[in-house]
CSV table of C-alpha atoms in Angstrom, one decimal:
chain,number,residue,atom,x,y,z
A,26,MET,CA,-15.8,0.0,12.1
A,27,SER,CA,-17.1,-3.3,10.8
A,28,LYS,CA,-18.4,-6.0,13.2
A,29,TYR,CA,-17.5,-9.7,12.7
A,30,ARG,CA,-19.0,-12.9,14.0
A,31,PHE,CA,-17.1,-16.2,14.0
A,32,SER,CA,-18.9,-19.5,14.7
A,33,ILE,CA,-17.8,-23.1,15.1
A,34,TYR,CA,-20.1,-26.0,16.1
A,35,ASP,CA,-19.4,-29.6,17.0
A,36,TYR,CA,-15.7,-29.6,16.5
A,37,HIS,CA,-13.4,-31.3,19.0
A,38,ALA,CA,-14.1,-29.8,22.4
A,39,ILE,CA,-16.3,-27.1,21.0
A,40,LYS,CA,-20.0,-27.9,21.0
A,41,GLU,CA,-21.0,-24.3,20.2
A,42,ALA,CA,-19.1,-21.1,19.8
A,43,ASP,CA,-20.7,-18.0,18.3
A,44,ILE,CA,-18.2,-15.2,18.9
A,45,LEU,CA,-18.7,-11.4,18.3
A,46,ILE,CA,-15.5,-9.6,17.3
A,47,ASP,CA,-16.2,-5.9,17.8
A,48,GLY,CA,-13.3,-4.5,19.7
A,49,ILE,CA,-11.9,-6.7,22.5
A,50,THR,CA,-13.2,-10.3,22.8
A,51,VAL,CA,-12.2,-12.3,25.9
A,52,LEU,CA,-12.6,-16.1,25.8
A,53,ALA,CA,-12.4,-17.6,29.3
A,54,GLY,CA,-12.6,-21.2,30.3
A,55,PRO,CA,-10.6,-24.2,31.5
A,56,ASN,CA,-7.7,-25.9,29.6
A,57,GLY,CA,-8.9,-28.0,26.8
A,58,CYS,CA,-12.2,-26.2,26.2
A,59,GLY,CA,-11.3,-25.0,22.7
A,60,LYS,CA,-10.2,-21.4,23.2
A,61,SER,CA,-7.0,-21.9,21.1
A,62,THR,CA,-9.0,-23.8,18.5
A,63,ILE,CA,-11.3,-20.8,18.0
A,64,SER,CA,-8.3,-18.4,17.6
A,65,ARG,CA,-6.5,-20.8,15.3
A,66,TRP,CA,-9.4,-21.3,12.9
A,67,LEU,CA,-10.3,-17.6,13.0
A,68,TYR,CA,-6.7,-16.9,11.9
A,69,TYR,CA,-6.9,-19.4,9.1
A,70,MET,CA,-10.1,-18.0,7.6
A,71,ILE,CA,-9.0,-14.4,7.8
A,72,ASP,CA,-5.6,-15.2,6.4
A,73,ILE,CA,-6.9,-17.2,3.5
A,74,ALA,CA,-9.7,-14.8,2.7
A,75,THR,CA,-7.4,-11.8,2.6
A,76,ASP,CA,-4.5,-13.6,0.8
A,77,PHE,CA,-6.4,-16.0,-1.4
A,78,ASP,CA,-4.9,-14.6,-4.7
A,79,SER,CA,-1.4,-14.5,-3.2
A,80,TYR,CA,-1.6,-18.2,-2.4
A,81,LEU,CA,-2.8,-18.9,-6.0
A,82,VAL,CA,0.2,-17.0,-7.4
A,83,LYS,CA,2.5,-18.9,-5.1
A,84,GLY,CA,1.1,-22.2,-6.4
A,85,TYR,CA,1.4,-21.0,-10.0
A,86,LYS,CA,5.0,-19.9,-9.4
A,87,THR,CA,5.9,-23.3,-7.9
A,88,GLU,CA,4.6,-25.1,-11.0
A,89,ILE,CA,6.4,-22.7,-13.3
A,90,ASN,CA,9.6,-23.0,-11.4
A,91,SER,CA,9.4,-26.8,-11.7
A,92,LEU,CA,8.9,-26.5,-15.4
A,93,LEU,CA,11.9,-24.1,-15.7
A,94,GLN,CA,14.1,-26.3,-13.6
A,95,ASN,CA,13.6,-29.2,-16.0
A,96,ILE,CA,14.3,-26.9,-19.0
A,97,SER,CA,17.5,-25.7,-17.2
A,98,ARG,CA,18.7,-29.2,-16.8
A,99,ALA,CA,18.0,-29.8,-20.5
A,100,ILE,CA,20.0,-26.7,-21.5
A,101,ARG,CA,23.0,-27.9,-19.4
A,102,GLU,CA,22.8,-31.3,-21.1
A,103,MET,CA,22.6,-29.6,-24.5
A,104,TRP,CA,25.5,-27.3,-23.7
A,105,GLU,CA,27.8,-30.1,-22.7
A,106,LEU,CA,26.9,-32.2,-25.8
A,107,HIS,CA,27.0,-29.4,-28.4
A,108,ARG,CA,29.1,-26.3,-27.9
A,109,GLY,CA,27.7,-24.8,-31.0
A,110,ILE,CA,24.8,-23.5,-28.8
A,111,ASN,CA,26.7,-20.2,-28.2
A,112,ASN,CA,23.8,-18.7,-26.3
A,113,GLY,CA,23.6,-21.5,-23.8
A,114,GLN,CA,24.8,-19.4,-20.9
A,115,ASN,CA,22.5,-16.5,-21.7
A,116,ILE,CA,19.5,-18.8,-21.8
A,117,LEU,CA,20.5,-20.3,-18.4
A,118,GLN,CA,20.6,-16.8,-17.0
A,119,SER,CA,17.2,-16.1,-18.4
A,120,VAL,CA,15.9,-19.3,-16.6
A,121,ASP,CA,17.4,-18.1,-13.4
A,122,ASP,CA,15.9,-14.6,-13.8
A,123,LEU,CA,12.4,-16.1,-14.4
A,124,LYS,CA,12.7,-18.4,-11.4
A,125,LEU,CA,13.8,-15.5,-9.1
A,126,ASP,CA,11.1,-13.1,-10.4
A,127,ASP,CA,8.6,-13.2,-7.5
A,128,ASN,CA,7.6,-9.6,-7.7
A,129,PHE,CA,4.3,-10.0,-9.4
A,130,SER,CA,0.6,-10.4,-8.4
A,131,LEU,CA,-2.5,-11.8,-10.0
A,132,ASP,CA,-3.0,-8.5,-11.8
A,133,SER,CA,0.4,-8.7,-13.4
A,134,ILE,CA,0.5,-12.5,-14.1
A,135,GLY,CA,-0.2,-11.7,-17.8
A,136,GLU,CA,3.0,-9.7,-18.0
A,137,TYR,CA,5.0,-12.5,-16.4
A,138,SER,CA,3.4,-15.0,-18.8
A,139,GLY,CA,4.5,-12.8,-21.7
A,140,LYS,CA,8.1,-13.1,-20.4
A,141,LEU,CA,7.7,-16.9,-20.3
A,142,HIS,CA,6.6,-17.0,-23.9
A,143,LEU,CA,9.5,-14.9,-25.0
A,144,PHE,CA,11.9,-17.2,-23.2
A,145,ILE,CA,10.2,-20.3,-24.8
A,146,GLY,CA,10.7,-18.8,-28.2
A,147,LYS,CA,14.5,-18.3,-27.6
A,148,PHE,CA,14.9,-21.7,-26.1
A,149,ALA,CA,13.1,-23.3,-29.0
A,150,LEU,CA,15.7,-21.8,-31.4
A,151,GLN,CA,18.5,-23.3,-29.5
A,152,LEU,CA,16.7,-26.6,-29.1
A,153,ASP,CA,16.2,-26.7,-32.9
A,154,LYS,CA,19.9,-26.2,-33.5
A,155,PHE,CA,20.7,-29.0,-31.1
A,156,LEU,CA,18.3,-31.4,-32.6
A,157,ASN,CA,19.6,-30.7,-36.1
A,158,ALA,CA,23.3,-30.9,-35.2
A,159,GLU,CA,25.1,-33.6,-37.1
A,160,ASN,CA,27.8,-34.1,-34.5
A,161,VAL,CA,25.3,-35.2,-31.7
A,162,GLN,CA,24.1,-38.8,-31.5
A,163,GLU,CA,20.5,-39.4,-32.2
A,164,GLN,CA,20.2,-41.2,-28.9
A,165,ARG,CA,21.4,-38.1,-27.1
A,166,LYS,CA,18.8,-35.9,-29.0
A,167,ASP,CA,16.0,-38.4,-28.0
A,168,ARG,CA,17.2,-38.3,-24.4
A,169,VAL,CA,16.9,-34.5,-24.2
A,170,LEU,CA,13.6,-34.4,-26.0
A,171,ASN,CA,12.2,-37.2,-23.8
A,172,PHE,CA,13.3,-35.3,-20.7
A,173,LEU,CA,11.6,-32.1,-21.9
A,174,ASN,CA,8.4,-34.0,-22.7
A,175,GLN,CA,8.1,-34.8,-19.0
A,176,ASN,CA,7.0,-31.2,-18.6
A,177,LEU,CA,4.1,-31.6,-20.8
A,178,ASP,CA,0.6,-32.5,-19.7
A,179,GLY,CA,-1.6,-34.9,-21.8
A,180,GLU,CA,-0.6,-37.7,-24.1
A,181,GLU,CA,0.7,-35.6,-27.0
A,182,LYS,CA,4.5,-35.4,-27.0
A,183,ALA,CA,6.9,-33.2,-29.0
A,184,ARG,CA,9.2,-34.7,-31.6
A,185,ASN,CA,10.8,-31.4,-32.6
A,186,ALA,CA,11.5,-28.0,-31.2
A,187,GLN,CA,8.6,-26.2,-32.8
A,188,THR,CA,6.1,-28.7,-31.5
A,189,PHE,CA,7.6,-28.5,-28.0
A,190,ALA,CA,7.4,-24.7,-28.1
A,191,GLU,CA,3.7,-24.9,-29.1
A,192,LEU,CA,2.8,-27.5,-26.5
A,193,ILE,CA,4.6,-25.8,-23.6
A,194,SER,CA,3.2,-22.4,-24.6
A,195,LEU,CA,-0.3,-23.9,-24.5
A,196,GLN,CA,0.4,-25.3,-21.1
A,197,VAL,CA,1.6,-22.0,-19.8
A,198,ASP,CA,-1.5,-20.3,-21.0
A,199,LYS,CA,-3.6,-23.0,-19.4
A,200,MET,CA,-1.9,-22.6,-16.1
A,201,GLN,CA,-2.5,-18.8,-16.2
A,202,GLN,CA,-6.2,-19.3,-17.1
A,203,GLU,CA,-6.6,-21.8,-14.3
A,204,VAL,CA,-5.2,-19.3,-11.8
A,205,LEU,CA,-7.6,-16.6,-13.0
A,206,TYR,CA,-10.5,-19.0,-12.9
A,207,LYS,CA,-9.7,-20.1,-9.3
A,208,SER,CA,-9.4,-16.5,-8.3
A,209,GLU,CA,-13.0,-15.9,-9.4
A,210,ASP,CA,-14.3,-19.2,-8.0
A,211,ARG,CA,-12.6,-19.1,-4.5
A,212,SER,CA,-13.5,-22.7,-3.9
A,213,LEU,CA,-13.2,-24.3,-0.5
A,214,THR,CA,-11.2,-27.1,-2.3
A,215,ASP,CA,-8.5,-24.5,-2.8
A,216,VAL,CA,-8.9,-23.3,0.8
A,217,LEU,CA,-8.1,-26.9,2.0
A,218,SER,CA,-5.1,-27.0,-0.3
A,219,PHE,CA,-3.8,-23.7,1.1
A,220,LEU,CA,-4.3,-25.0,4.7
A,221,HIS,CA,-2.2,-28.0,4.1
A,222,THR,CA,0.5,-26.5,1.8
A,223,TYR,CA,1.1,-23.1,3.4
A,224,LEU,CA,-0.3,-23.2,6.9
A,225,TYR,CA,0.7,-26.8,7.7
A,226,GLU,CA,-2.7,-27.7,9.1
A,227,ASP,CA,-3.6,-31.3,8.6
A,228,GLU,CA,-6.7,-31.5,10.8
A,229,MET,CA,-10.1,-31.8,9.3
A,230,VAL,CA,-11.8,-28.5,8.7
A,231,PRO,CA,-14.8,-27.9,11.0
A,232,PHE,CA,-18.0,-28.9,9.2
A,233,GLU,CA,-20.0,-26.1,10.7
A,234,ILE,CA,-17.9,-22.9,10.5
A,235,SER,CA,-18.8,-19.4,9.5
A,236,LEU,CA,-17.2,-15.9,9.4
A,237,GLN,CA,-19.6,-13.0,9.0
A,238,GLU,CA,-18.7,-9.4,8.1
A,239,GLU,CA,-21.5,-7.0,8.8
A,240,GLY,CA,-23.9,-9.9,8.9
A,241,VAL,CA,-22.8,-11.5,5.6
A,242,ASN,CA,-21.3,-15.0,5.8
A,243,ILE,CA,-18.3,-15.2,3.6
A,244,ILE,CA,-18.2,-19.0,3.9
A,245,SER,CA,-21.1,-20.3,1.9
A,246,ASP,CA,-22.0,-22.4,-1.2
A,247,GLY,CA,-18.6,-24.1,-1.1
A,248,ARG,CA,-16.8,-20.8,-1.5
A,249,LEU,CA,-14.8,-18.4,0.6
A,250,GLY,CA,-15.7,-14.8,-0.1
A,251,SER,CA,-13.6,-11.7,0.4
A,252,LEU,CA,-13.2,-9.5,3.4
A,253,PHE,CA,-13.6,-5.8,2.7
A,254,ASN,CA,-12.4,-4.3,5.9
A,255,LEU,CA,-9.7,-6.6,7.2
A,256,ASP,CA,-6.3,-7.2,5.6
A,257,LYS,CA,-4.5,-9.4,8.1
A,258,ALA,CA,-4.6,-11.5,11.2
A,259,ILE,CA,-1.8,-12.0,13.7
A,260,TYR,CA,-1.9,-15.0,16.1
A,261,ILE,CA,0.4,-15.3,19.1
A,262,ASP,CA,0.2,-18.5,21.0
A,263,THR,CA,3.2,-18.1,23.4
A,264,PRO,CA,6.2,-15.7,23.7
A,265,MET,CA,8.3,-18.7,24.6
A,266,ALA,CA,8.4,-19.6,20.9
A,267,PHE,CA,11.3,-17.1,20.5
A,268,GLY,CA,13.5,-19.5,22.2
A,269,LEU,CA,12.1,-22.9,21.1
A,270,ASP,CA,14.0,-25.2,18.8
A,271,ASP,CA,10.9,-25.8,16.7
A,272,PHE,CA,10.3,-22.1,16.0
A,273,LEU,CA,10.6,-22.7,12.3
A,274,LYS,CA,7.9,-25.3,12.4
A,275,ASN,CA,5.4,-22.8,13.8
A,276,VAL,CA,3.8,-20.8,10.9
A,277,PHE,CA,2.3,-18.3,13.3
A,278,TRP,CA,5.7,-17.4,14.7
A,279,GLN,CA,7.4,-17.4,11.3
A,280,ARG,CA,5.0,-14.8,10.1
A,281,LEU,CA,5.1,-12.8,13.4
A,282,ARG,CA,8.9,-12.6,13.1
A,283,LYS,CA,8.6,-11.4,9.6
A,284,LEU,CA,6.2,-8.6,10.7
A,285,MET,CA,8.5,-7.7,13.6
A,286,LEU,CA,11.4,-7.3,11.1
A,287,GLU,CA,9.4,-5.7,8.3
A,288,GLU,CA,9.5,-1.9,8.6
A,289,ASN,CA,6.3,-0.2,7.4
A,290,GLY,CA,7.3,3.4,8.0
A,291,CYS,CA,4.3,4.3,10.3
A,292,HIS,CA,5.1,7.0,12.8
A,293,ASN,CA,1.9,8.7,13.7
A,294,LYS,CA,1.3,10.2,17.1
A,295,GLN,CA,-0.7,7.3,18.5
A,296,ASN,CA,2.1,4.8,17.6
A,297,ILE,CA,4.8,7.1,19.1
A,298,ARG,CA,2.9,7.4,22.4
A,299,LEU,CA,2.4,3.7,22.6
A,300,LEU,CA,6.1,3.0,21.9
A,301,TYR,CA,7.1,5.4,24.6
A,302,ARG,CA,4.8,3.7,27.0
A,303,ILE,CA,6.3,0.3,26.3
A,304,SER,CA,9.8,1.6,26.4
A,305,GLU,CA,9.1,2.9,29.9
A,306,ILE,CA,7.8,-0.6,30.9
A,307,LEU,CA,10.8,-2.3,29.5
A,308,ASN,CA,13.3,0.3,30.6
A,309,GLY,CA,14.7,0.1,27.1
A,310,LYS,CA,13.7,-0.7,23.6
A,311,ILE,CA,13.9,-3.3,20.8
A,312,ASN,CA,16.3,-2.7,17.9
A,313,VAL,CA,17.1,-4.5,14.7
A,314,SER,CA,20.6,-5.0,13.3
A,315,ASP,CA,22.3,-7.2,10.7
A,316,SER,CA,24.1,-10.3,12.0
A,317,LEU,CA,27.5,-11.5,10.9
A,318,LEU,CA,25.6,-13.9,8.6
A,319,GLY,CA,23.7,-11.0,7.0
A,320,ASN,CA,20.4,-11.9,8.7
A,321,LYS,CA,18.4,-9.3,10.6
A,322,GLU,CA,18.3,-10.0,14.3
A,323,MET,CA,16.3,-8.3,17.1
A,324,TYR,CA,17.8,-7.4,20.4
A,325,TYR,CA,16.9,-5.6,23.6
A,326,GLU,CA,18.8,-2.4,24.5
A,327,ARG,CA,18.5,-1.2,28.1
A,328,LYS,CA,17.9,2.6,28.4
A,329,ASP,CA,21.3,3.2,29.9
A,330,GLY,CA,23.0,1.4,26.9
A,331,LYS,CA,24.9,-0.9,29.2
A,332,LEU,CA,22.9,-4.1,28.4
A,333,LEU,CA,22.4,-5.6,24.9
A,334,LEU,CA,20.6,-9.0,24.7
A,335,PRO,CA,19.3,-11.0,21.7
A,336,LEU,CA,15.5,-11.1,21.9
A,337,ASP,CA,15.4,-14.8,22.6
A,338,LYS,CA,17.6,-14.3,25.7
A,339,ILE,CA,15.4,-11.8,27.5
A,340,ALA,CA,12.8,-12.7,30.2
A,341,THR,CA,9.7,-14.3,28.7
A,342,GLY,CA,7.5,-11.7,30.3
A,343,MET,CA,9.5,-9.0,28.5
A,344,LYS,CA,9.0,-10.8,25.2
A,345,SER,CA,5.2,-10.2,25.5
A,346,PHE,CA,5.8,-6.5,25.4
A,347,ALA,CA,8.6,-6.8,22.8
A,348,TYR,CA,6.5,-8.2,20.1
A,349,LEU,CA,3.9,-5.5,20.6
A,350,PHE,CA,6.6,-2.9,20.5
A,351,GLN,CA,7.8,-4.2,17.1
A,352,LEU,CA,4.4,-4.6,15.6
A,353,ILE,CA,3.5,-1.0,16.6
A,354,LYS,CA,6.8,0.4,15.4
A,355,ASN,CA,6.5,-1.3,12.0
A,356,GLY,CA,2.9,-0.1,11.5
A,357,HIS,CA,1.3,-3.6,11.5
A,358,LEU,CA,-1.4,-2.9,14.1
A,359,ASP,CA,-4.3,-0.9,12.7
A,360,ASP,CA,-8.1,-0.9,12.3
A,361,LYS,CA,-7.8,-3.6,9.5
A,362,THR,CA,-6.0,-6.1,11.8
A,363,VAL,CA,-7.3,-8.8,14.1
A,364,LEU,CA,-4.7,-9.6,16.9
A,365,MET,CA,-5.2,-12.9,18.7
A,366,ILE,CA,-3.2,-13.8,21.8
A,367,ASP,CA,-3.5,-17.0,23.8
A,368,GLU,CA,-3.2,-16.7,27.6
A,369,PRO,CA,-1.0,-13.6,27.6
A,370,GLU,CA,-0.9,-13.7,31.4
A,371,VAL,CA,0.9,-17.0,31.7
A,372,HIS,CA,4.5,-15.8,31.7
A,373,LEU,CA,3.8,-12.4,33.3
A,374,HIS,CA,4.5,-11.2,36.8
A,375,PRO,CA,1.1,-10.4,38.6
A,376,GLN,CA,1.9,-6.7,38.5
A,377,TRP,CA,2.6,-6.9,34.7
A,378,ILE,CA,-0.6,-8.7,34.1
A,379,VAL,CA,-2.5,-5.5,34.8
A,380,VAL,CA,0.0,-3.4,32.9
A,381,PHE,CA,-0.3,-5.7,29.8
A,382,ALA,CA,-4.1,-5.6,30.0
A,383,ARG,CA,-4.0,-1.8,30.0
A,384,LEU,CA,-1.6,-1.7,27.1
A,385,LEU,CA,-4.0,-3.9,25.0
A,386,ILE,CA,-6.9,-1.6,25.9
A,387,LEU,CA,-4.9,1.4,24.8
A,388,ILE,CA,-3.9,-0.3,21.6
A,389,ARG,CA,-7.5,-1.0,20.8
A,390,LYS,CA,-8.6,2.5,21.7
A,391,SER,CA,-5.7,4.3,19.8
A,392,LEU,CA,-5.3,2.1,16.8
A,393,GLY,CA,-8.6,0.4,16.3
A,394,VAL,CA,-7.2,-3.1,16.3
A,395,LYS,CA,-9.6,-5.9,16.9
A,396,ILE,CA,-8.3,-8.1,19.7
A,397,VAL,CA,-9.2,-11.7,20.7
A,398,LEU,CA,-7.8,-12.9,24.0
A,399,ALA,CA,-8.0,-16.4,25.5
A,400,SER,CA,-7.5,-16.4,29.3
A,401,HIS,CA,-8.1,-18.4,32.5
A,402,ASN,CA,-6.7,-15.7,34.9
A,403,PRO,CA,-9.2,-13.8,37.0
A,404,ASP,CA,-6.8,-10.8,37.5
A,405,PHE,CA,-6.4,-10.4,33.8
A,406,VAL,CA,-10.1,-10.7,33.0
A,407,ALA,CA,-10.9,-8.2,35.8
A,408,ALA,CA,-8.2,-5.8,34.6
A,409,ILE,CA,-9.6,-5.9,31.0
A,410,LYS,CA,-13.1,-5.0,32.2
A,411,ALA,CA,-12.0,-2.3,34.7
A,412,ILE,CA,-9.6,-0.6,32.3
A,413,ALA,CA,-12.0,-0.9,29.3
A,414,LYS,CA,-14.7,0.8,31.4
A,415,LYS,CA,-12.3,3.6,32.5
A,416,GLU,CA,-11.2,4.1,28.8
A,417,GLN,CA,-14.9,4.1,27.8
A,418,ILE,CA,-14.7,1.2,25.4
A,419,LEU,CA,-16.6,-1.3,27.6
A,420,ASP,CA,-19.5,-1.3,25.0
A,421,GLU,CA,-17.1,-2.9,22.5
A,422,THR,CA,-15.6,-5.4,24.9
A,423,ASN,CA,-17.3,-8.9,25.0
A,424,PHE,CA,-16.6,-11.7,27.4
A,425,TYR,CA,-17.4,-15.4,26.8
A,426,LEU,CA,-17.3,-18.3,29.2
A,427,ALA,CA,-16.8,-21.9,28.1
A,428,GLN,CA,-19.3,-24.1,30.0
A,429,SER,CA,-19.4,-27.9,29.9
A,430,VAL,CA,-22.4,-29.3,28.2
A,431,ASP,CA,-21.9,-32.8,29.6
A,432,ASP,CA,-20.9,-34.4,32.9
A,433,ASP,CA,-17.6,-35.6,31.5
A,434,GLY,CA,-16.5,-32.1,30.4
A,435,VAL,CA,-15.8,-33.4,26.9
A,436,GLN,CA,-17.5,-30.6,25.0
A,437,TYR,CA,-18.1,-26.9,25.8
A,438,ALA,CA,-20.5,-24.2,24.7
A,439,PHE,CA,-19.2,-20.6,24.8
A,440,LYS,CA,-21.8,-18.5,26.6
A,441,PRO,CA,-21.9,-14.8,25.7
A,442,LEU,CA,-21.7,-12.7,28.9
A,443,GLY,CA,-21.5,-9.2,27.4
A,444,SER,CA,-19.6,-7.2,30.0
A,445,ASP,CA,-20.7,-9.3,33.0
A,446,ILE,CA,-17.7,-11.2,34.3
A,447,GLU,CA,-19.3,-12.6,37.4
A,448,PRO,CA,-19.9,-16.1,35.9
A,449,ILE,CA,-16.2,-16.2,35.0
A,450,PHE,CA,-15.2,-15.6,38.6
A,451,ASN,CA,-17.7,-18.2,39.8
A,452,SER,CA,-16.0,-20.7,37.5
A,453,PHE,CA,-12.6,-19.7,38.9
A,454,ASN,CA,-13.9,-20.3,42.4
A,455,ILE,CA,-13.9,-24.0,41.7
A,456,ALA,CA,-10.2,-24.0,42.2
A,457,LEU,CA,-10.5,-22.4,45.6
A,458,GLU,CA,-13.0,-25.0,46.6
A,459,ARG,CA,-10.5,-27.7,45.6
A,460,ILE,CA,-7.8,-26.0,47.6
A,461,ARG,CA,-10.0,-26.1,50.7
A,462,GLN,CA,-11.0,-29.7,50.0
A,463,TYR,CA,-7.3,-30.8,49.6
A,464,GLY,CA,-6.3,-28.7,52.6
A,465,ASP,CA,-8.9,-30.4,54.8
A,466,THR,CA,-8.1,-33.9,53.6
A,467,ASP,CA,-5.1,-36.2,54.3
A,468,LEU,CA,-3.5,-37.0,50.9
């Protein structure tokens, strides 16, 4: 299995973070030290590196749809003014079909472009009839043509149907070539665009950031390379998001929900064993059904069948197990996945903290998932180490501790500890000292 190393320097609270991802990685430290920042930017880099071409196709499709929308409006205007366009409705349907056609990739973009050219030819015939119709005012013809010219780049504008078809066809070809060029170039300029447009990240990108796969940095020379042995990242910041009003504003949870609803037909023995284990913990299972509005909804069903609850209504601690249940059931956790979870212990009962830690260890051991955990809970950290040792994967479990590099605690360096968690416990003991201090002092 491939090893990965992710590094960030001098970014917000992070002075230095050089993190090995080789199995299970635990980031420990106080609030505000940058643990979540590391997970977030790791997610971004993996996501864009693996889906770069998909984002390019999305952008291409958005531009094409804008072009088609304007043509659609022109067709409706032409149809109202000149009923002699007897194929008006058919052409409108062709526009809708092209707009709804999202089932293509970079490899098949040429085929889609061919469909566009066929449509442009059909539309040009109807446009020519309209522009030469004697019963349509010249001002009306100019209005439609001027509207269509808004689609065209450059200074040259069409004054007849043939010229419009030629210019718009050249533009479609140019758009296709631009996408293919960007796919080869993989510029960080496009990475920034994807961050803003699709991941809703407005913060400045860390100036010093790197992601290595087997010692090769994929972020170099102004480009973002490909990852050969990863195909997705999953980032879970809090199970509370299932019940939050701003759920739809959280791109991580939008995507997690999609994976939880997206069946992948994976039912190997390892998955089945893990699902049984989680079902025993939950005393039930998670099911998916269609709502009255036609949307798919997840709900918890108790083992005795006497309790059914929407997933957003169950206890927050149970949600932590629920999302793992669905990801495993749908086959989205495998050796090509990095799973990042922020402070998974926060909403768990102390007993379930250990149970959850064990489940993560077994997921790593059984499925090969790379897991990155941010924590400030001594029980959780201790459980990860103890169970990793018992399951004989301690050699691929790495602990890091965020240590302040200045007196004000403004910036932190993440110190690699290997499997030694003693320094983490020493940092947690600061809280005990403060308890004793406050207990001995009149407030």
